[in-house]
Short mmCIF file of C-alpha atoms in Angstrom, two decimals:
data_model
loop_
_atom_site.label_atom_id
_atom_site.label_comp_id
_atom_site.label_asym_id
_atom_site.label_seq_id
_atom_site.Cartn_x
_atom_site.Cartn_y
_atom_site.Cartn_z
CA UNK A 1 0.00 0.00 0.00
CA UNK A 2 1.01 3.41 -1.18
CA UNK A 3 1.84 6.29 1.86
CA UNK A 4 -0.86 9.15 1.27
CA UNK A 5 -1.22 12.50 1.77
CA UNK A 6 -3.78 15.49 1.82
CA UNK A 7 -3.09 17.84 -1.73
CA UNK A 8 -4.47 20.51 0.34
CA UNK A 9 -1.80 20.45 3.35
CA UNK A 10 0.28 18.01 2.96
CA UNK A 11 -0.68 16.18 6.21
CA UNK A 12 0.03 11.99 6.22
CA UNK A 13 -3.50 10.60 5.53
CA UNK A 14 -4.20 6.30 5.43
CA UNK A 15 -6.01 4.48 2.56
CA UNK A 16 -9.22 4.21 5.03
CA UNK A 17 -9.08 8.01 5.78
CA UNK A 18 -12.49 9.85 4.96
CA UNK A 19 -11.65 13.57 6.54
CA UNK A 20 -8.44 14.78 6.60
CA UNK A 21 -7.56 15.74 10.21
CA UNK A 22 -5.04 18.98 9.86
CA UNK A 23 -7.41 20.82 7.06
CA UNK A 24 -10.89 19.42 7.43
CA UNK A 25 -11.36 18.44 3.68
CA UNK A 26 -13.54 15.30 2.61
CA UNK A 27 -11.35 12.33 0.75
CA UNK A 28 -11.71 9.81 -1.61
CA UNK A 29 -9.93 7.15 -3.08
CA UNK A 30 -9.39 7.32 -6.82
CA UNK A 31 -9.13 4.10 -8.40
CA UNK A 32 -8.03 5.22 -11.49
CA UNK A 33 -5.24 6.78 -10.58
CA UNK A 34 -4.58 4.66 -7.20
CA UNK A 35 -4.25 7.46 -4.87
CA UNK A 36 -6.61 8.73 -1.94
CA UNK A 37 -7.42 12.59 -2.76
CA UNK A 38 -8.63 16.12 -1.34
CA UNK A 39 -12.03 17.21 -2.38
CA UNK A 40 -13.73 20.22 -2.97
CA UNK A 41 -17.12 20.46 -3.28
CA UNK A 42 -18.95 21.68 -7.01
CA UNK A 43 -22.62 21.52 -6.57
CA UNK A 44 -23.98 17.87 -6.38
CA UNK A 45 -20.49 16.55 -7.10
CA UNK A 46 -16.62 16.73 -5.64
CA UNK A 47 -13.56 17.95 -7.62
CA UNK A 48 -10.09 16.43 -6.35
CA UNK A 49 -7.23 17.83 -5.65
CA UNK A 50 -5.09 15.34 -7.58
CA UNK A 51 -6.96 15.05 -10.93
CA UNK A 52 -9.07 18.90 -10.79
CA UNK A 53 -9.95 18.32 -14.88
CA UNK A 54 -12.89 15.87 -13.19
CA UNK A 55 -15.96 15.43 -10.99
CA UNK A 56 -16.40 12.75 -9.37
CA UNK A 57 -19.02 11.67 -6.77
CA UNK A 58 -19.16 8.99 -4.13
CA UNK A 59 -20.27 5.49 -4.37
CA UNK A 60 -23.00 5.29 -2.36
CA UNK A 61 -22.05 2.48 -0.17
CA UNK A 62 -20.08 6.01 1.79
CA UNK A 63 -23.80 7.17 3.23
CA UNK A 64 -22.78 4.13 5.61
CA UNK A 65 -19.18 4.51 6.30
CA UNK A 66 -18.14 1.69 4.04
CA UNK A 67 -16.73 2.77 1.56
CA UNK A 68 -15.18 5.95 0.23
CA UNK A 69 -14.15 5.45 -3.68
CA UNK A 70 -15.26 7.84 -6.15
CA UNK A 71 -16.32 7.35 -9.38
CA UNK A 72 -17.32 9.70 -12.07
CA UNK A 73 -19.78 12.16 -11.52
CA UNK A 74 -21.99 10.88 -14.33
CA UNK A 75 -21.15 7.12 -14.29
CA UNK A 76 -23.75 4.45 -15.33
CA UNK A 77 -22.70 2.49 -12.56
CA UNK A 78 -24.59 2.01 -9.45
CA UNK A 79 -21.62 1.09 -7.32
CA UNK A 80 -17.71 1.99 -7.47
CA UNK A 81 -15.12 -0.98 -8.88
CA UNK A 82 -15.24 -2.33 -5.70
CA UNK A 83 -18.38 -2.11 -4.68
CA UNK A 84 -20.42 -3.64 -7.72
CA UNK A 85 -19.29 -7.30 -7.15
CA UNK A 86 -21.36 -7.47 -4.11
CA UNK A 87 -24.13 -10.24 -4.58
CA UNK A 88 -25.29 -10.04 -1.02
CA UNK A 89 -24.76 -7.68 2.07
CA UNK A 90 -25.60 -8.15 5.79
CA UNK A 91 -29.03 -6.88 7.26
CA UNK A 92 -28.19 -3.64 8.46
CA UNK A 93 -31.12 -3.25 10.57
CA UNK A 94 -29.11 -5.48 12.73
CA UNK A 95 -26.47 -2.69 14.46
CA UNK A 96 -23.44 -5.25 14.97
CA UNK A 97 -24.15 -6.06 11.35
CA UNK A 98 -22.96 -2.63 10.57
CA UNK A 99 -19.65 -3.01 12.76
CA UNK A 100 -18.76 -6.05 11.37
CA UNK A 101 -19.65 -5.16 7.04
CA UNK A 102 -17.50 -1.45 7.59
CA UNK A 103 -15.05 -4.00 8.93
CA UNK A 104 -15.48 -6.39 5.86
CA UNK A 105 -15.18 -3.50 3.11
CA UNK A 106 -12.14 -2.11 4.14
CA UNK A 107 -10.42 -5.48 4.48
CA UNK A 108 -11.82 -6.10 0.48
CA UNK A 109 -11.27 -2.59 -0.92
CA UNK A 110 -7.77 -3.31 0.64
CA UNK A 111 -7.78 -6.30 -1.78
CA UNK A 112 -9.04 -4.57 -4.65
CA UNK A 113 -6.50 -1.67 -4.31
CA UNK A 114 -3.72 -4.62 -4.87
CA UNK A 115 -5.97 -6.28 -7.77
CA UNK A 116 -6.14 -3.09 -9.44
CA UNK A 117 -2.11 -2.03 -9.01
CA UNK A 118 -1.48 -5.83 -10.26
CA UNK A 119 -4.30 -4.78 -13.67
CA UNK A 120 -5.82 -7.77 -12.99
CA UNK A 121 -9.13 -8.68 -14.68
CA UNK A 122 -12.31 -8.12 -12.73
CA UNK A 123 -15.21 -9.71 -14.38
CA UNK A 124 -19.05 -8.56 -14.01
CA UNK A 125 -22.33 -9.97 -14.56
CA UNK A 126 -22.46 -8.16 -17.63
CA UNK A 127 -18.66 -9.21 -18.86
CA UNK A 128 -19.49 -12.97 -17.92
CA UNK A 129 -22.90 -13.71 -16.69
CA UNK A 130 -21.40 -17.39 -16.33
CA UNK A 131 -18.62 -16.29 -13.85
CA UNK A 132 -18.50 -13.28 -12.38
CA UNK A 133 -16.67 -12.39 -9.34
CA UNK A 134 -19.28 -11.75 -6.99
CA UNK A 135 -19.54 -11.75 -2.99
CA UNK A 136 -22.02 -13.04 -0.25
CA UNK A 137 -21.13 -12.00 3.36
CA UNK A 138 -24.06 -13.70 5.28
CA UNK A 139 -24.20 -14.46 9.24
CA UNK A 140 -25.40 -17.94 10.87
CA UNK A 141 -28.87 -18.62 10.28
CA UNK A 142 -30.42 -18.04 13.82
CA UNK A 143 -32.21 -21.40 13.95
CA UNK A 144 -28.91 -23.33 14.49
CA UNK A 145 -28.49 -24.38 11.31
CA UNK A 146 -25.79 -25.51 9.26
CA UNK A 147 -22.96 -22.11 9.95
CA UNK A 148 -22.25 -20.07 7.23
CA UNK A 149 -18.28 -21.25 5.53
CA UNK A 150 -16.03 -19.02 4.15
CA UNK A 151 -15.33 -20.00 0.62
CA UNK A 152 -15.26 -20.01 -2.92
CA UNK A 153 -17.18 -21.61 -5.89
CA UNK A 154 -17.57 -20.12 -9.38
CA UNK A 155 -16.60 -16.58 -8.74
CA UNK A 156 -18.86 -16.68 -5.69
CA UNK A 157 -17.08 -15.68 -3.11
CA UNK A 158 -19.02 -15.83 0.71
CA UNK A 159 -17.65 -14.50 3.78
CA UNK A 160 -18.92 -15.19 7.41
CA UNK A 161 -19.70 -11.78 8.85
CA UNK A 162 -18.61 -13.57 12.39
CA UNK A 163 -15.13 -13.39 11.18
CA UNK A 164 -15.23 -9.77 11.35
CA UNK A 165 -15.54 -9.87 15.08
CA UNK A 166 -11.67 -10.18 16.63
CA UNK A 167 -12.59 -12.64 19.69
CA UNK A 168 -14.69 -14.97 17.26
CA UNK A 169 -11.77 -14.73 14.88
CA UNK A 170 -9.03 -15.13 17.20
CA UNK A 171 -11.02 -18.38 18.45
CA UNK A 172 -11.77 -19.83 15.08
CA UNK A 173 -8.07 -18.92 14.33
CA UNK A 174 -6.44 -21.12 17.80
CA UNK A 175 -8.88 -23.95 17.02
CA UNK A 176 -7.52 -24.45 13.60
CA UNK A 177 -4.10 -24.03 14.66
CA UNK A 178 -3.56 -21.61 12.10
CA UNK A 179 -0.84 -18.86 12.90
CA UNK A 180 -2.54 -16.10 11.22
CA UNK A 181 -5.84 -15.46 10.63
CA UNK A 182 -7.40 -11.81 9.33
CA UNK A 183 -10.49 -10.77 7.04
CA UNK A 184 -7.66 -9.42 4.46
CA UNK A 185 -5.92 -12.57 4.56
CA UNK A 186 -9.47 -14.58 3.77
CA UNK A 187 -10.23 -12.47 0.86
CA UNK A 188 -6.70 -12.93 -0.62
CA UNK A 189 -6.86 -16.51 -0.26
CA UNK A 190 -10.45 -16.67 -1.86
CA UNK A 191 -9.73 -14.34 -4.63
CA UNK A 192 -6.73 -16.85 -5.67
CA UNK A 193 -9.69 -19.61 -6.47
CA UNK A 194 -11.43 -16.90 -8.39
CA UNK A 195 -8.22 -16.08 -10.41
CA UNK A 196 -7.21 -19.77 -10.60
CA UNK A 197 -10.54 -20.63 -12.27
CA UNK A 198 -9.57 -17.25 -14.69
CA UNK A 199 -6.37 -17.48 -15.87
CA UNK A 200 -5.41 -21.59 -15.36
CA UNK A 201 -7.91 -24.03 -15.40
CA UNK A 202 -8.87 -23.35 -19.43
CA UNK A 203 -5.43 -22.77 -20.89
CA UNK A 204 -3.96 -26.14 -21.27
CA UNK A 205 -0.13 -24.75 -21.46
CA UNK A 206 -0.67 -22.86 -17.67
CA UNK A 207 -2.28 -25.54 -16.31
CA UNK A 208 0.46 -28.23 -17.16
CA UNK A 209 2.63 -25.84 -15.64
CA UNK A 210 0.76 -25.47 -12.69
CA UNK A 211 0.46 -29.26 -11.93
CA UNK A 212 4.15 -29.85 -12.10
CA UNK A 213 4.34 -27.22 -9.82
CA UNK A 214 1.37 -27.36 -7.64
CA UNK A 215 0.37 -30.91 -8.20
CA UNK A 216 -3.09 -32.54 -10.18
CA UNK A 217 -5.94 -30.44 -9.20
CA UNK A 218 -7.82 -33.48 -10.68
CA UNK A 219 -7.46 -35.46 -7.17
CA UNK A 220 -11.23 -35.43 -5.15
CA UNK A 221 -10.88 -32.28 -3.24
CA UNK A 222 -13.78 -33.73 -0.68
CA UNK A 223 -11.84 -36.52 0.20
CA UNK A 224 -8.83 -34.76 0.08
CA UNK A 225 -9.67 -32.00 2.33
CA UNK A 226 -11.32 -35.00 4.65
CA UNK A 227 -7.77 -36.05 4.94
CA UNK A 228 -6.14 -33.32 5.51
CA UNK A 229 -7.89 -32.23 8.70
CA UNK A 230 -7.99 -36.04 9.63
CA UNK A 231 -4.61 -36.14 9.74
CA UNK A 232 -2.64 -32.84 9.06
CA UNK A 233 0.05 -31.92 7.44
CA UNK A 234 2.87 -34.15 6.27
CA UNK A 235 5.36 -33.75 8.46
CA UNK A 236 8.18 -31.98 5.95
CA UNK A 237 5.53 -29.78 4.54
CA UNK A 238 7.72 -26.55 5.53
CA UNK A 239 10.37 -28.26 3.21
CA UNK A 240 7.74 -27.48 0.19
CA UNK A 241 4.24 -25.25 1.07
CA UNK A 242 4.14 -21.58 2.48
CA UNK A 243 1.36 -23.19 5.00
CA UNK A 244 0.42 -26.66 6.37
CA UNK A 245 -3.39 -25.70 4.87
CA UNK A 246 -1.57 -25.56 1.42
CA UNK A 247 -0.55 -29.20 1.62
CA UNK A 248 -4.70 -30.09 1.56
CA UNK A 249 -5.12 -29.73 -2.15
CA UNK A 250 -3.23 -28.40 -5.26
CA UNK A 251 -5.95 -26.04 -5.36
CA UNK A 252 -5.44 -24.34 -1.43
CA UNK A 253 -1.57 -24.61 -2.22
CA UNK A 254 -2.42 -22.00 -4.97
CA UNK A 255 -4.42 -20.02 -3.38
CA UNK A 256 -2.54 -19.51 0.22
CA UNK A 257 0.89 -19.05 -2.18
CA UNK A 258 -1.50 -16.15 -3.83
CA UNK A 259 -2.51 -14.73 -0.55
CA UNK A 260 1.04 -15.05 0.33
CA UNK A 261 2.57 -13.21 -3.13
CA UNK A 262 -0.56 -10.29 -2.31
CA UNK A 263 0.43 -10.28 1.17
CA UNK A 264 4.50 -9.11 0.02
CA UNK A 265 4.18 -6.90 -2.51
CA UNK A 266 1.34 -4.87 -0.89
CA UNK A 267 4.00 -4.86 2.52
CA UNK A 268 7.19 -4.12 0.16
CA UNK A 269 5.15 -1.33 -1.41
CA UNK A 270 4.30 0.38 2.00
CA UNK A 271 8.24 -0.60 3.24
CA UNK A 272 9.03 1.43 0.02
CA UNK A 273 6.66 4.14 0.60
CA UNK A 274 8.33 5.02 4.25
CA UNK A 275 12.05 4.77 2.30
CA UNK A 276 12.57 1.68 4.51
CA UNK A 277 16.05 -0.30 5.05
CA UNK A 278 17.02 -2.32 6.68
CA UNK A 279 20.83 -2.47 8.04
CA UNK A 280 21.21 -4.76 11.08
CA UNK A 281 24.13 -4.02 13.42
CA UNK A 282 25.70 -6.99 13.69
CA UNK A 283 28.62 -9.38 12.26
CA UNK A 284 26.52 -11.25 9.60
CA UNK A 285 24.15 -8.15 9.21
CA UNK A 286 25.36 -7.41 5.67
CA UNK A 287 23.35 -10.42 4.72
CA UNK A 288 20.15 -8.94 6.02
CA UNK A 289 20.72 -5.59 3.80
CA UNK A 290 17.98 -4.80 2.06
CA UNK A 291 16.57 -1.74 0.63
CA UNK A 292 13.09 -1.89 -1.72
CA UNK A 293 14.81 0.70 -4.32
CA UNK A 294 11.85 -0.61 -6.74
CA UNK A 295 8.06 -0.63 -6.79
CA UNK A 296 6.89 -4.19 -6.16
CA UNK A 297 3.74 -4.13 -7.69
CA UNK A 298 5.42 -3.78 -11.50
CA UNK A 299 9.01 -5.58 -10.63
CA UNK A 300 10.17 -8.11 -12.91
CA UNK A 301 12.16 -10.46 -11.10
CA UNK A 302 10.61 -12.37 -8.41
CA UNK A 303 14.23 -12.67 -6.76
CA UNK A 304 14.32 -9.02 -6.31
CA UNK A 305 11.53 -9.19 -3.96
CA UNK A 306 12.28 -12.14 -2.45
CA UNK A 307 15.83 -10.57 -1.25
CA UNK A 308 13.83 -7.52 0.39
CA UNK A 309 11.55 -9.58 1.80
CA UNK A 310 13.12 -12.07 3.73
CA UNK A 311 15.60 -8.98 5.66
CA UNK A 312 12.42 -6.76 5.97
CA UNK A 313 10.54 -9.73 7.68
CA UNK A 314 13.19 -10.33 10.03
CA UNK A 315 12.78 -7.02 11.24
CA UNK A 316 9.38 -6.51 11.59
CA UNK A 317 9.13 -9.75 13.49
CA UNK A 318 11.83 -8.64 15.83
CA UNK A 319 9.97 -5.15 16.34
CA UNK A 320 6.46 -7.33 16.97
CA UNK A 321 8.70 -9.04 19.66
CA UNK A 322 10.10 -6.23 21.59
CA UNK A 323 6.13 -5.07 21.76
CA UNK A 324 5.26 -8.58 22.99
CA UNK A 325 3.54 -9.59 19.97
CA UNK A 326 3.66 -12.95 17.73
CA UNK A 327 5.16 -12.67 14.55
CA UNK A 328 3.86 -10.05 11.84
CA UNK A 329 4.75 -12.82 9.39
CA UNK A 330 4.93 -16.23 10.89
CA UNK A 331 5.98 -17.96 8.16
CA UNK A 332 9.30 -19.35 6.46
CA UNK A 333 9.62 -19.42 3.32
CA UNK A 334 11.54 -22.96 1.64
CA UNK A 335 12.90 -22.67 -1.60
CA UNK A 336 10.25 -24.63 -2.80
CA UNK A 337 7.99 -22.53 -1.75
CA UNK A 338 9.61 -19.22 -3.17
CA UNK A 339 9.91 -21.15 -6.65
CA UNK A 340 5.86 -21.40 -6.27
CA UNK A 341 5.53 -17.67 -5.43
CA UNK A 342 7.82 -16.92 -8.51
CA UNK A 343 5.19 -18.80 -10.46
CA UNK A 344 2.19 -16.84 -9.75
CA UNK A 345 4.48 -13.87 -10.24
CA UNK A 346 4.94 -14.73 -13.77
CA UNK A 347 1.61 -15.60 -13.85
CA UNK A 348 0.69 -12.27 -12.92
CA UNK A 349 2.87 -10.66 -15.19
CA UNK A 350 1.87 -13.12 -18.08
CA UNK A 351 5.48 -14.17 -18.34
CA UNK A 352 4.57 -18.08 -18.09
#
């Protein structure tokens, strides 16, 4: 994530910023451009500060306070790029319902931000009525019915509303033994289905690549996934997956090494944004140099972010530590498992 600022007075403003504290003025987020903006107000619309030759107006979702991303002022779109690819939205009669989808939205307008920087393609109803990337965040039915799973089938992607509350998260997260476990991290993972389904499973030449890197998405993913929480994770899967989840299926080792490539670049970007090094004072420290002297998002070589990411993580877990915190990244990363994350980089790229 980029480092914003106000055009009007230069004060340090974040991506969820609606007001700017120092000089009062509304903002908005400019997809187009990828940067969060003043506004003045013309009439019914706003003109910002960073692109003044246009109007532009909210998307509506902003009369609750979840969202604020502009579009034009005379758009035939209901809803901004984000917004539109929601299928389904939480009763917001119910107030916690309200908590938890402002929650929910910022954690997936995170996600599109990155989707957008990497010009992936975002399909519609009216691009592909067949599969369209589309989300359902729904709550337990109150009868005591079957709960509500997070997941993804078809460009439908549905999100459990509970997992926008921290102590239902943190639970879920301890009983799965998972080491990290956030609403941004669930929509990366999810959206790496979507994009599987979009640019591998229907080109034969990618998807003989992926299987001799992922393995045969063919194998019964029921019985599979049965297995997996059965028994759990072979015990060298560090040597190979970026998770123990990813050793379920060839399908969840894509995904979580998607969530994983989303989850560097976006944190090299905002490392770069804040001219981060890092320089540790110590005998081997010149092996945990590392500067990111390049914009992530774009870079060509997976190996250049791999050698900023491994010093930068080693640092930012040693700063969680001195604040008695786990691990901002709790992961290693295996050489198998950076070979896999240079695969959906040149995947992204198209460089396959």
């Amino acid at each position: 994530m980029k480092l914003f600022e106000c055009q009007n007075c230069g004060q340090p403003i974040y991506f969820e910023n609606t007001v700017c504290e120092r000089c009062g003025l509304r903002l908005g987020f400019l997809p187009g451009l990828a940067r969060l903006t003043a506004l003045k107000p013309e009439g019914d619309f706003w003109r910002p500060l960073a692109d003044p030759a246009q109007l532009v107006r909210f998307c509506p979702n902003a009369q609750y306070d979840a969202c604020n991303w502009l579009m034009g002022a005379h758009s035939e779109d209901e809803f901004c790029i984000a917004c539109r690819h929601n299928r389904t939205i939480p009763d917001l009669t119910v107030p916690e319902n309200l908590a938890h989808w402002r929650k929910i939205e910022m954690a997936k307008h995170h996600l599109f931000y990155s989707l957008l920087r990497l010009k992936l393609p975002l399909t519609t109803a009216e691009d592909d009525p067949d599969h369209p990337l589309s989300f359902d965040f729904l709550s337990d039915p109150p009868d005591g019915a079957a709960p509500v799973l997070t997941g993804h089938a078809e460009g439908l992607i549905t999100l459990n509303i509970a997992e926008a509350d921290d102590a239902e998260r943190e639970r879920r997260r301890t009983q799965m033994g998972e080491p990290y476990r956030t609403l941004l991290g669930h929509f990366r993972h999810e959206i790496g289905h979507y994009y599987w389904d979009l640019l591998v499973r229907d080109k034969p030449g990618v998807l003989e690549s992926f299987r001799a890197m992922f393995g045969d998405e063919q194998e019964d993913y029921g019985e599979a996934l049965q297995r997996h929480y059965a028994n759990g994770a072979r015990p060298d899967w560090q040597n190979h997956f970026v998770s123990s989840y990813a050793t379920a299926h060839a399908w969840e080792d894509f995904a979580e090494t998607w969530a994983h490539y989303l989850h560097i670049v976006d944190t090299l970007e905002t490392a770069r944004s804040f001219g981060m090094k890092v320089r540790p004072r110590i005998r081997a420290g010149r092996d945990l140099e590392a500067e990111v002297d390049f914009d992530p998002y774009t870079a060509a070589s997976m190996d250049d972010i791999i050698d900023a990411w491994l010093p930068m993580t080693f640092a930012m877990n040693s700063l969680n530590r001195s604040m008695g915190q786990p691990d901002l990244y709790p992961f290693v990363l295996s050489p198998d498992a950076i070979n896999k994350l240079g695969w959906i980089h040149g995947l992204v790229r198209g460089t396959l």
